[in-house]
Structure formats: structure tokens, C-alpha cells
mmCIF file of C-alpha atoms and ligand atoms in Angstrom:
data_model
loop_
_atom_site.group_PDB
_atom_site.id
_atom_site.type_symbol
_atom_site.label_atom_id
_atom_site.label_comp_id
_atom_site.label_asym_id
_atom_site.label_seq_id
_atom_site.Cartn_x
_atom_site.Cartn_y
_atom_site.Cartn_z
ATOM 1 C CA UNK A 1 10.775 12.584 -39.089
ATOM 2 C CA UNK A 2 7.523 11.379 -38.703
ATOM 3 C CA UNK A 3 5.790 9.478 -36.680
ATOM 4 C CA UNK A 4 5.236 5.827 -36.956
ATOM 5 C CA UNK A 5 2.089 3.730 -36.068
ATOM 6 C CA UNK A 6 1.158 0.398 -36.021
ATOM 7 C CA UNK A 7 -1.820 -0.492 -38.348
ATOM 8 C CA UNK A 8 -2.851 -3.329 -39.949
ATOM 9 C CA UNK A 9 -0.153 -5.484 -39.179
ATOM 10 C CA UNK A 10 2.342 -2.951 -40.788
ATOM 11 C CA UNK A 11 4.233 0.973 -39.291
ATOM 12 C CA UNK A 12 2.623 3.313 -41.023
ATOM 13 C CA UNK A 13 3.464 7.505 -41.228
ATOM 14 C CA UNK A 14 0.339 8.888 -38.407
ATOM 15 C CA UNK A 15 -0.964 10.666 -41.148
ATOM 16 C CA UNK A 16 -1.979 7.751 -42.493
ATOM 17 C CA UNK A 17 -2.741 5.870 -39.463
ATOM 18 C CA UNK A 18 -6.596 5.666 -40.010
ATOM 19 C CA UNK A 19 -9.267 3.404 -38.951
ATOM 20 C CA UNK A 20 -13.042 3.012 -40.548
ATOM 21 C CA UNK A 21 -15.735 5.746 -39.252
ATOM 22 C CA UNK A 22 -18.052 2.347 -38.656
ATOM 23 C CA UNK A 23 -15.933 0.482 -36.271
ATOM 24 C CA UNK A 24 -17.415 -0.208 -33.615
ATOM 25 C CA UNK A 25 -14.491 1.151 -31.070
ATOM 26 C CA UNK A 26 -15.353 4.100 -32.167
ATOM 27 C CA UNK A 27 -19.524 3.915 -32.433
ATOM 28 C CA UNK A 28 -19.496 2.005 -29.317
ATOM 29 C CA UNK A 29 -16.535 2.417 -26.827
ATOM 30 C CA UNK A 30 -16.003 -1.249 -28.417
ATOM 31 C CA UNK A 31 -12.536 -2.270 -27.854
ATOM 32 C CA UNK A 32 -9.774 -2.822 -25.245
ATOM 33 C CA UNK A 33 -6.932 -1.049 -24.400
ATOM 34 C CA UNK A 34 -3.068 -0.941 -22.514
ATOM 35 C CA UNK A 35 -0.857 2.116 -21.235
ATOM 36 C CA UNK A 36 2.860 1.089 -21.749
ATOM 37 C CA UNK A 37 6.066 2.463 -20.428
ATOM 38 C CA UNK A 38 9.592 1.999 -22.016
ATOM 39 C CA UNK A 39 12.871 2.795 -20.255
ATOM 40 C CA UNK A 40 16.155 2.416 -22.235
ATOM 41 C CA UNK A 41 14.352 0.713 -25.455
ATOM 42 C CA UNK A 42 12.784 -2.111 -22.893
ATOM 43 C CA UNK A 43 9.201 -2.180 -22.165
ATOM 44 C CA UNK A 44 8.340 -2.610 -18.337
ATOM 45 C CA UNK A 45 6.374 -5.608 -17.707
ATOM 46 C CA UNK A 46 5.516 -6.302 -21.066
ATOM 47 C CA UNK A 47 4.361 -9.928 -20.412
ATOM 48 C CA UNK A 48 1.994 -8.440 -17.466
ATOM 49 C CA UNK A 49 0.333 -6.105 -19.716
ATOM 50 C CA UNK A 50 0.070 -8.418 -22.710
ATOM 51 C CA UNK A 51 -1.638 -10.605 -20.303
ATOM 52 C CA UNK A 52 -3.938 -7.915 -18.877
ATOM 53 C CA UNK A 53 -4.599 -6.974 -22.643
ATOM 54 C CA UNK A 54 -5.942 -10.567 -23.721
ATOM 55 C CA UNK A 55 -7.725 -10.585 -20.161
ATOM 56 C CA UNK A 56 -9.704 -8.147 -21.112
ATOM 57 C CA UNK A 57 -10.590 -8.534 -24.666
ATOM 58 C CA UNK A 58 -11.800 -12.445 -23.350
ATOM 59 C CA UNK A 59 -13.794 -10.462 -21.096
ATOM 60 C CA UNK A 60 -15.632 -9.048 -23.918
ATOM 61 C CA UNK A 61 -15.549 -11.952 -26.450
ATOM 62 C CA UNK A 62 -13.122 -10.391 -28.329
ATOM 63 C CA UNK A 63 -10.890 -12.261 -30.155
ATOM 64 C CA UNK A 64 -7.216 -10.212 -30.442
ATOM 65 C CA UNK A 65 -6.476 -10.892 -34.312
ATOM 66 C CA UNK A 66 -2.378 -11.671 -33.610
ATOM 67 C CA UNK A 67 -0.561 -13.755 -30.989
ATOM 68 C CA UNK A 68 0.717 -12.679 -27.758
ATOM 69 C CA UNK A 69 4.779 -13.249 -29.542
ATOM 70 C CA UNK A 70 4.000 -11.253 -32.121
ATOM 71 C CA UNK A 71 2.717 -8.148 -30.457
ATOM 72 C CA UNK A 72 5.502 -8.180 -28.112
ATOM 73 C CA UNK A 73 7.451 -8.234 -31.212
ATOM 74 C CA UNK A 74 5.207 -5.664 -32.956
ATOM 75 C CA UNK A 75 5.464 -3.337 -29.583
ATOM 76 C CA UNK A 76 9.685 -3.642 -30.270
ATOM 77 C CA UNK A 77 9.531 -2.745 -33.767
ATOM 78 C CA UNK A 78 7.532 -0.007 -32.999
ATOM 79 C CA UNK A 79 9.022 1.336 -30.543
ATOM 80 C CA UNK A 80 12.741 1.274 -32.604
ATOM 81 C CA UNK A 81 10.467 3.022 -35.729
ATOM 82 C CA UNK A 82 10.121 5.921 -33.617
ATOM 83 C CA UNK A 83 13.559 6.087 -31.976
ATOM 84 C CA UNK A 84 12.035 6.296 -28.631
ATOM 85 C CA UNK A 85 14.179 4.929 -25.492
ATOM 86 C CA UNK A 86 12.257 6.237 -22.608
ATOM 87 C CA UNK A 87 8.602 6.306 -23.712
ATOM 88 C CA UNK A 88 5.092 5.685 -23.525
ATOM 89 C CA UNK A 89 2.892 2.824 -25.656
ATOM 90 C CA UNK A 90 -0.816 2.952 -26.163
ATOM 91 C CA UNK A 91 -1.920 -0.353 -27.471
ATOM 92 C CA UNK A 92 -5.355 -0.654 -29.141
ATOM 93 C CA UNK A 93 -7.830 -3.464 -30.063
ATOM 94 C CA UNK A 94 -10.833 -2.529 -31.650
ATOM 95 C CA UNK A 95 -13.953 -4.526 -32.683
ATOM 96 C CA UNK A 96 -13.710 -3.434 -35.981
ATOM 97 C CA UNK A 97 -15.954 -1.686 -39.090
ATOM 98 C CA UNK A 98 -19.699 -2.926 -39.571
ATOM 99 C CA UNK A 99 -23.056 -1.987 -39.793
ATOM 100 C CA UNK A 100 -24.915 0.377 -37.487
ATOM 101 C CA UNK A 101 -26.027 -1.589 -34.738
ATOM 102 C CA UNK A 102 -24.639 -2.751 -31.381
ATOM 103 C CA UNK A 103 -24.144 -6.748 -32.737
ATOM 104 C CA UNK A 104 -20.524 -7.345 -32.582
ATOM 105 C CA UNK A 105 -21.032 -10.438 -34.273
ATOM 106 C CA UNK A 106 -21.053 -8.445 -37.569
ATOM 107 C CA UNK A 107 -18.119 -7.035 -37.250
ATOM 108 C CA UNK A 108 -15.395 -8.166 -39.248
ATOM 109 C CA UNK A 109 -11.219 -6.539 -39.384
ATOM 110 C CA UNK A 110 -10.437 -6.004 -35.180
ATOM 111 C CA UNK A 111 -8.320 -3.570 -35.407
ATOM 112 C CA UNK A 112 -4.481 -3.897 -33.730
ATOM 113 C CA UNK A 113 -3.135 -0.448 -33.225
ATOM 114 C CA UNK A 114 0.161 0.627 -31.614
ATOM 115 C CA UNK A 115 1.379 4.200 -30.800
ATOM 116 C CA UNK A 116 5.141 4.568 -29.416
ATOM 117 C CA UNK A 117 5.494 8.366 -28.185
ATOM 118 C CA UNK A 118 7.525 10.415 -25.535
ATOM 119 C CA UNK A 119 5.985 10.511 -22.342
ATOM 120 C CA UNK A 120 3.893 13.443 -21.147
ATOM 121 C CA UNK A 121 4.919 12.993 -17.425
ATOM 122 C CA UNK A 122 3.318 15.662 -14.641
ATOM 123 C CA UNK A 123 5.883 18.362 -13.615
ATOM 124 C CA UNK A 124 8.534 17.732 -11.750
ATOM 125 C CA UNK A 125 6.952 19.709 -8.764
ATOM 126 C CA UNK A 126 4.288 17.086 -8.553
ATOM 127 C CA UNK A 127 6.439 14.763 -7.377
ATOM 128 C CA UNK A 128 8.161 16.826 -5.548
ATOM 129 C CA UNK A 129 5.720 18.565 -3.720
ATOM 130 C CA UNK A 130 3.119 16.392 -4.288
ATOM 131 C CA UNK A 131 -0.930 16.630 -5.623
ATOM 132 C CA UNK A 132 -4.021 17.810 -4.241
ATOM 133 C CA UNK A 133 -6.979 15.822 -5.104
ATOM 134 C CA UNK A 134 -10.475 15.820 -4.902
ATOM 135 C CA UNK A 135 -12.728 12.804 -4.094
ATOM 136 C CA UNK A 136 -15.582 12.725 -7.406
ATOM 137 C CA UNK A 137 -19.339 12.256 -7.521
ATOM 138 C CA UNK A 138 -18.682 10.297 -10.064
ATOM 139 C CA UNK A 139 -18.469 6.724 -8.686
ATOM 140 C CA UNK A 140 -16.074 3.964 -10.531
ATOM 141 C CA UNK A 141 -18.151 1.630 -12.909
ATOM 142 C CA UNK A 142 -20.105 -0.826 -10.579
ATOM 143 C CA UNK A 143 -18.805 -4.084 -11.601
ATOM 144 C CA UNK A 144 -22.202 -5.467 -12.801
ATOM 145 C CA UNK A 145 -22.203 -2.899 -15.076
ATOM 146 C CA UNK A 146 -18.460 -3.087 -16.500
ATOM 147 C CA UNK A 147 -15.681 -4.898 -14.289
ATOM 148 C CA UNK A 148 -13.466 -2.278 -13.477
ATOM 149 C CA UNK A 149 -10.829 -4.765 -13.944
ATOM 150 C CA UNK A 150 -11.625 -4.832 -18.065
ATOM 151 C CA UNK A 151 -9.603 -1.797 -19.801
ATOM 152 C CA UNK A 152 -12.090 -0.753 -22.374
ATOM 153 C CA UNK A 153 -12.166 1.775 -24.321
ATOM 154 C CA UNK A 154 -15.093 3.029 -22.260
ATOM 155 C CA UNK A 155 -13.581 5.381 -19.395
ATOM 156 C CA UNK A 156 -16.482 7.538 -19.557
ATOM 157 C CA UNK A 157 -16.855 7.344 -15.727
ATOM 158 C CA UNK A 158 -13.433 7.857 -15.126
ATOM 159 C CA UNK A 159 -12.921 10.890 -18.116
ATOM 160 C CA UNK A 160 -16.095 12.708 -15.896
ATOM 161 C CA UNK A 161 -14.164 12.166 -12.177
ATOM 162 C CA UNK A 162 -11.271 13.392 -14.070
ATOM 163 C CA UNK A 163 -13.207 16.695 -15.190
ATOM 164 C CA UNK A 164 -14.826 16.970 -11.415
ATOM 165 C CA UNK A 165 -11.300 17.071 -10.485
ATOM 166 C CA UNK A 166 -10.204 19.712 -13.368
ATOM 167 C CA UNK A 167 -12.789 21.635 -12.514
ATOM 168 C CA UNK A 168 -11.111 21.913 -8.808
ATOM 169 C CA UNK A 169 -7.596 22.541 -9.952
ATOM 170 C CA UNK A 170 -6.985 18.535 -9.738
ATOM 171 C CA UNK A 171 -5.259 16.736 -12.294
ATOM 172 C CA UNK A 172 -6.246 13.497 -10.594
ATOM 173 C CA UNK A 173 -9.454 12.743 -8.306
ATOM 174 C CA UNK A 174 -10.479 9.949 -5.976
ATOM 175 C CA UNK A 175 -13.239 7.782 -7.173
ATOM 176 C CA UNK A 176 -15.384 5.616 -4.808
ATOM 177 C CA UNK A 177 -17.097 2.677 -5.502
ATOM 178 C CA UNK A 178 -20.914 1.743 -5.951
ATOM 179 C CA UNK A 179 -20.912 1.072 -2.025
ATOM 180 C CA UNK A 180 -18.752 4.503 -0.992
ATOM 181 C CA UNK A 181 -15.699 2.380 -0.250
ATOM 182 C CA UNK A 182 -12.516 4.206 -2.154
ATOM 183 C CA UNK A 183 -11.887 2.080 -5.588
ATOM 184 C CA UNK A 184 -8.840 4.388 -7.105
ATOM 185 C CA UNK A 185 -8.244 7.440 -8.982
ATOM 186 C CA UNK A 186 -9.092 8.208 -12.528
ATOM 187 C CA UNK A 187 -5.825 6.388 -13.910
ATOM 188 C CA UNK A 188 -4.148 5.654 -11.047
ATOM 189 C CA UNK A 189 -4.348 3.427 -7.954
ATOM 190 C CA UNK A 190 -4.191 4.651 -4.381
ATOM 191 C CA UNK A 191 -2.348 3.666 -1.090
ATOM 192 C CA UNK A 192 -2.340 5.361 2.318
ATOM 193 C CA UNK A 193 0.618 5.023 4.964
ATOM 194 C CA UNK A 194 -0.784 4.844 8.626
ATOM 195 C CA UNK A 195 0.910 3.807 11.558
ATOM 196 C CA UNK A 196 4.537 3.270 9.402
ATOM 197 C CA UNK A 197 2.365 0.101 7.770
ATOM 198 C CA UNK A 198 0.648 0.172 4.021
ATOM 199 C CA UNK A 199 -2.944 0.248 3.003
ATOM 200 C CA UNK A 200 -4.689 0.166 -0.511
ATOM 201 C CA UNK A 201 -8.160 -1.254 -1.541
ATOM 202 C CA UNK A 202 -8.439 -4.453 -2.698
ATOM 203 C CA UNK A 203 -8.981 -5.827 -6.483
ATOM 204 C CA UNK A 204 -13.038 -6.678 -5.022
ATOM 205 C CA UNK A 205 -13.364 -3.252 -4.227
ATOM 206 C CA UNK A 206 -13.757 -2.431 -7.926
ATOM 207 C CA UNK A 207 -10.414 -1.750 -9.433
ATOM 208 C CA UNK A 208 -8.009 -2.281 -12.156
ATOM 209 C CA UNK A 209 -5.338 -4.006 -10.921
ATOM 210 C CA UNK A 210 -2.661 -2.065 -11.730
ATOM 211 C CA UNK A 211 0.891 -3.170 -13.005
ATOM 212 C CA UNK A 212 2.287 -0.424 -11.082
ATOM 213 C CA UNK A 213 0.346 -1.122 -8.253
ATOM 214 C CA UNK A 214 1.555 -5.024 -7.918
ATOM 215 C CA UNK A 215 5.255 -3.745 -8.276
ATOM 216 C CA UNK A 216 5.158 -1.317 -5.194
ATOM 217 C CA UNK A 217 3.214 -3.878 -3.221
ATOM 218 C CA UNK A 218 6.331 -6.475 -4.143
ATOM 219 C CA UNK A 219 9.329 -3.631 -3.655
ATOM 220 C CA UNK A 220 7.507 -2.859 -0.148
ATOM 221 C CA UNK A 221 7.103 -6.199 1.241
ATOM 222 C CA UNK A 222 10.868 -7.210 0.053
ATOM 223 C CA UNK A 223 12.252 -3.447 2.502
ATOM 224 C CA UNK A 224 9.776 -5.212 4.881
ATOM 225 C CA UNK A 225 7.070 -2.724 4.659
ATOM 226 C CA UNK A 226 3.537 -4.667 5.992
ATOM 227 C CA UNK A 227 1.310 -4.130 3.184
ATOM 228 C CA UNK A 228 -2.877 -4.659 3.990
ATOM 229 C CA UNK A 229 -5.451 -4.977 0.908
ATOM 230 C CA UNK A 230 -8.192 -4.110 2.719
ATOM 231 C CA UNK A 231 -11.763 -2.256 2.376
ATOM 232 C CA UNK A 232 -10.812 2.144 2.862
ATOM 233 C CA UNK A 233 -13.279 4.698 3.367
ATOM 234 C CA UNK A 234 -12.741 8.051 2.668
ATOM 235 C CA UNK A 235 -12.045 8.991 6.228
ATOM 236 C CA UNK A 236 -9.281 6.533 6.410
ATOM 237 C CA UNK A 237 -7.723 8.853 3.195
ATOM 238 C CA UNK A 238 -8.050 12.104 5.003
ATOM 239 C CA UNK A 239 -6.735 10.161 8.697
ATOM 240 C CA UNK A 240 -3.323 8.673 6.817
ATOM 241 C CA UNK A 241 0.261 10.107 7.361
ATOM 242 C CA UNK A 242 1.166 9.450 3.811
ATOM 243 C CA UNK A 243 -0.801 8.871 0.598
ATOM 244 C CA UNK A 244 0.348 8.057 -2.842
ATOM 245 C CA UNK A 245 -0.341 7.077 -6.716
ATOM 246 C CA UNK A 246 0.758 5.011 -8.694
ATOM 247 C CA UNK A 247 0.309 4.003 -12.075
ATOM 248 C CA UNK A 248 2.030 3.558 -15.689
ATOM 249 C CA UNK A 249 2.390 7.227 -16.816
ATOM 250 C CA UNK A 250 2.821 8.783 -13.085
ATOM 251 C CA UNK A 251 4.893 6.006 -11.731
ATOM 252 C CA UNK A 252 4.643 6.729 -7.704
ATOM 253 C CA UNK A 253 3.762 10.323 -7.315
ATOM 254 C CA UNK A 254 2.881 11.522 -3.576
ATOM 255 C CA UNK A 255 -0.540 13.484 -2.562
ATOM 256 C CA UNK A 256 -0.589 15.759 -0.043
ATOM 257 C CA UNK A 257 -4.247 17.211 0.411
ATOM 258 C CA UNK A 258 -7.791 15.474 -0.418
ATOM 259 C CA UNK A 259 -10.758 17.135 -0.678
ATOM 260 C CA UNK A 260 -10.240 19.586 2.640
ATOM 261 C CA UNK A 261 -8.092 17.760 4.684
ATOM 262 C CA UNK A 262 -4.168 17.961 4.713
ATOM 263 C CA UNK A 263 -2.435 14.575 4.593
ATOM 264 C CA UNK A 264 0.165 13.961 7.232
ATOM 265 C CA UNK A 265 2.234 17.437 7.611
ATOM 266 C CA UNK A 266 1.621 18.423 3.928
ATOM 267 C CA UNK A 267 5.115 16.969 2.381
ATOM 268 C CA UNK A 268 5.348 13.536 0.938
ATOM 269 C CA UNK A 269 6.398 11.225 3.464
ATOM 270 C CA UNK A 270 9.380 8.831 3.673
ATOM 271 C CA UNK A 271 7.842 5.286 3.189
ATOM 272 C CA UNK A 272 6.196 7.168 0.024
ATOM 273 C CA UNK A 273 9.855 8.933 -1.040
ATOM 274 C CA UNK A 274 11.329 5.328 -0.176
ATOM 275 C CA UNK A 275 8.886 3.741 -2.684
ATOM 276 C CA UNK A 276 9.155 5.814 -5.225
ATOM 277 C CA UNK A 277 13.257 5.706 -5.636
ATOM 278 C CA UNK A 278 12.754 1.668 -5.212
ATOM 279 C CA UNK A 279 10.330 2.084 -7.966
ATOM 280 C CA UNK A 280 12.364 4.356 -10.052
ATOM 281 C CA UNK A 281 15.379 1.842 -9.830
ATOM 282 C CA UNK A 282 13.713 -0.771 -10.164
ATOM 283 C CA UNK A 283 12.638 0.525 -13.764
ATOM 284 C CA UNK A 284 15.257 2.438 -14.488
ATOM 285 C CA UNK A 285 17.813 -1.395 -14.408
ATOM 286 C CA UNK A 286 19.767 -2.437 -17.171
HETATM 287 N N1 LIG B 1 -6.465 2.688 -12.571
HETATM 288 C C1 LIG B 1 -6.998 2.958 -13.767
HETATM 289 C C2 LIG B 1 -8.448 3.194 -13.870
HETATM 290 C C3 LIG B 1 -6.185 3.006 -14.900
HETATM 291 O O1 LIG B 1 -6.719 3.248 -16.088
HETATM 292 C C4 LIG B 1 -4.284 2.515 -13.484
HETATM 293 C C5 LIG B 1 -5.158 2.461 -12.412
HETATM 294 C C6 LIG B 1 -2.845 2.216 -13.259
HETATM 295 O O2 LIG B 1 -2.515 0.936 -13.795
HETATM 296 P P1 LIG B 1 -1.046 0.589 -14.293
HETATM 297 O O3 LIG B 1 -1.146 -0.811 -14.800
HETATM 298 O O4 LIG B 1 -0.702 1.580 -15.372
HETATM 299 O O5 LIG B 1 -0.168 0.699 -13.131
HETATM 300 C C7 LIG B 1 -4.798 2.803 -14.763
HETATM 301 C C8 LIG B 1 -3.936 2.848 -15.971
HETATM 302 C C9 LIG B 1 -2.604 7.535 -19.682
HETATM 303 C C10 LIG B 1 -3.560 6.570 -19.108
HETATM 304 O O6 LIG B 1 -2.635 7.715 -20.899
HETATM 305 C C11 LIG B 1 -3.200 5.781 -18.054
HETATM 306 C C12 LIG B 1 -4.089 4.874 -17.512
HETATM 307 C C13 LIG B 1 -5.337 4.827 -18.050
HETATM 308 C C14 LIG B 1 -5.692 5.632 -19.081
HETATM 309 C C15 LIG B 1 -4.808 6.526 -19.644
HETATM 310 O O7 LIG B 1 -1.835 8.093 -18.940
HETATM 311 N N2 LIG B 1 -3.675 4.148 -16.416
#
């Protein structure tokens, strides 16, 4: 059976899921974008990333062509299309076809596009083991340029970390900010363990603020955990006991080396293991 994706206000077969050569998410990186995840036929957080969605079209003077009901609605029906239970949605708003030439204002048709597939999760020895990262050249986009906190369909920055980190062996690698304080990873956000208490960088530091990322901060304050949003520097990575990921597609996956230096004894820790069963039951709840 084939695939079904949402086009035009309608499911279509992915074959003929197709969008103009002249809009201007494709000539220009103009659009926004959401990572979903479904467990059991529910979305998680669906309201939270419908909000983060409009947040970031606004951002750009975008104007998303539906309501917020009706792509929650649209995200359901496309999600049952396809069958899928346990899943991953990519939602994308682009500016839409017009004439060569950066003027959004000619643009007409913003294309609303919604792809329900299975999720392409790291292997289970990731999370069992847990990642070695690198820290990139590549700095996250300095927020005069393009708030970090807007999810474009510009990840250039983020798609050449990711390749600095490929090009190591890394499937995910630490990006700092324009002042060398550490911002996140390429699609993930990033929290040490030091001294049994939690640390990750705060939203001014220049970083999406992750759906994921609010969760575990919520499921570690309610087991009591102290949780501190404050400025890191890439010594304080390499000096924690624990260090972890989190984000839509790798839920809470544990890292065990950056760069050179071993994190705690090399084996995900147990505030980190802790966190990522509350997270996976947490999800996981009928
Ligand atoms: N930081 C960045 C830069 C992201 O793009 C996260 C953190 C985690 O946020 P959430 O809300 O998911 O906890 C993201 C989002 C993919 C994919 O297809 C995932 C993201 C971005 C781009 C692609 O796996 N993650």
C-alpha cells in the first residue's frame, strides 16, 4: 500500500505528492517546519508543537494557510491513512510558487504538507551504550542572523556540524554558539549531570527550545532532580559525570565521550537511565 501525504488540503499517493520547482521553500530555504512523534495512534504534545509551528512561521511573516484545529485534525487523518501507531510526522509550511526573486510578497499558494512514516530510531546500542560526539566548527546560527528558536527550513548550519560529526564517526555533534558557550547538538538538545544535580544551556544561549527538552526538565524536577538553565562551556561537557540528548526522534539517548574526553566512567549514568525510562513512560501512557 502506498504511502499517503498531505497536500493541498487533501492525502494524496507520495508519488504524487509534488510541490512547484518555483516555491520559494525550495529556492530559498523559505518555509517552517515540525518533527512529530506518535505512540499508539496519539501524537505527543501535539498542541506544543502546533504552537512552536505558528511561532515560527509569525517569526517570518508567514501566514500558515489553515487553522491550528484543523491541522491537528489533518495530522490524525494522516496519520490513520498510513496505518502508523508508533511513528514519526514531518510537518511542512512553505512560502509557496512565484517568481525568481527573494520578495515573499509575491508569493501566492503556502504550501501545508504532512508526512506520517515509521520512525528511523538510532540502534538500540546507542542507547544502550551510549554516543560519542564531537564538538563542530560550525557554530549554531547567531541569533541576529536567524533565531535559533525559528524551525526553518534553513538548517544549513546545523546539516554542516552534522557532516563535521560524520566525518568523525558521529552521528550527532555539539554545536557552540556565536560567543563559544555550548547552544545544542545538530537536532538535539544537551544536558550534563554534575554533582547528582542537572545542567543544560538556556533558551538565550541560542537554542530551539525543544519539546523534549521541556518534558525531561518537568519529569526531573517532579523525582526531585535540581535542574539549572545556565550558561556551559565546553569544559563543563568534558568535566560532567553524565551527559545526555534529547529530542523528538532520539527521545533521551546517553553520550559517553566528547571530542577526547570520556564522560563520567564511560557508561550512561543513572540520573540519565532514570530519565530516560520516566521519559519513555511518560510517552509510552494510554
Ligand atoms: N535542536 C534542534 C536544532 C532541533 O532541530 C531539537 C533540538 C529537539 O527538539 P524537540 O522539540 O524535537 O525535542 C531539534 C528537533 C529529524 C529531525 O528528522 C529532528 C529535529 C530536527 C530536524 C530533523 O530527526 N529535531
Amino acid at each position: 500500500m502506498s504511502t499517503k501525504v498531505y497536500i493541498s488540503g487533501r492525502l494524496c499517493p507520495r508519488e504524487e505528492a509534488k510541490i512547484s520547482v518555483f516555491d520559494h521553500g525550495l529556492l530559498y530555504g523559505d518555509g517552517v517546519f515540525e518533527g512529530l512523534r506518535s505512540y499508539g495512534g496519539r501524537v505527543f504534545r501535539l498542541e506544543e508543537h502546533l504552537r512552536r509551528l505558528w511561532d515560527s512561521a509569525r517569526a517570518i511573516s508567514l501566514e500558515i494557510p489553515i487553522s491550528i484545529h484543523d491541522m491537528a485534525s489533518a495530522v490524525q487523518q494522516t496519520l490513520e491513512a498510513n496505518h502508523i501507531q508508533d511513528g514519526y510526522v514531518r510537518l511542512i509550511i512553505t512560502r509557496g510558487a512565484g517568481p525568481l526573486g527573494l520578495d515573499p510578497n509575491e508569493t501566492a499558494d503556502p504550501q501545508v504538507i504532512i508526512i506520517a512514516d515509521h520512525i528511523q530510531l538510532y540502534p538500540r546500542e546507542f542507547y544502550e551504550k551510549g554516543l560519542e560526539i564531537i564538538t563542530a566548527s560550525t557554530i549554531r546560527n547567531h541569533p541576529a542572523a536567524l533565531s535559533p528558536s525559528i524551525k526553518s527550513l534553513n538548517y544549513l548550519n546545523n546539516i554542516l556540524a552534522k557532516l563535521e560529526g560524520l566525518q568523525a564517526g558521529c552521528v550527532e555533534a555539539l554545536m557552540l554558539n556565536f560567543k563559544g558557550e555550548v547552544a545544542e547538538c545538530t537536532g538535539d538538545n544537551i544536558f550534563l549531570v554534575r554533582g547528582g544535580e542537572l545542567f543544560t544551556p538556556p533558551l538565550d544561549a541560542g537554542l530551539l527550545d525543544g519539546i523534549t527538552r521541556r518534558a525531561v526538565i518537568d519529569l526531573a524536577r517532579e523525582a526531585g532532580m535540581v535542574v539549572h538553565e545556565t550558561t556551559l562551556a565546553k569544559d563543563d561537557v568534558y568535566a560532567a559525570d553524565e551527559c545526555f540528548l534529547t529530542g523528538s526522534a532520539a527521545e533521551v539517548v546517553p553520550v559517553i565521550k566528547v571530542d577526547q574526553c570520556v564522560i563520567g566512567d564511560g557508561r550512561p549514568g543513572p540520573l540519565t537511565r532514570q530519565l530516560t525510562s520516566a521519559f519513555r513512560e511518560l510517552t509510552r501512557k494510554p
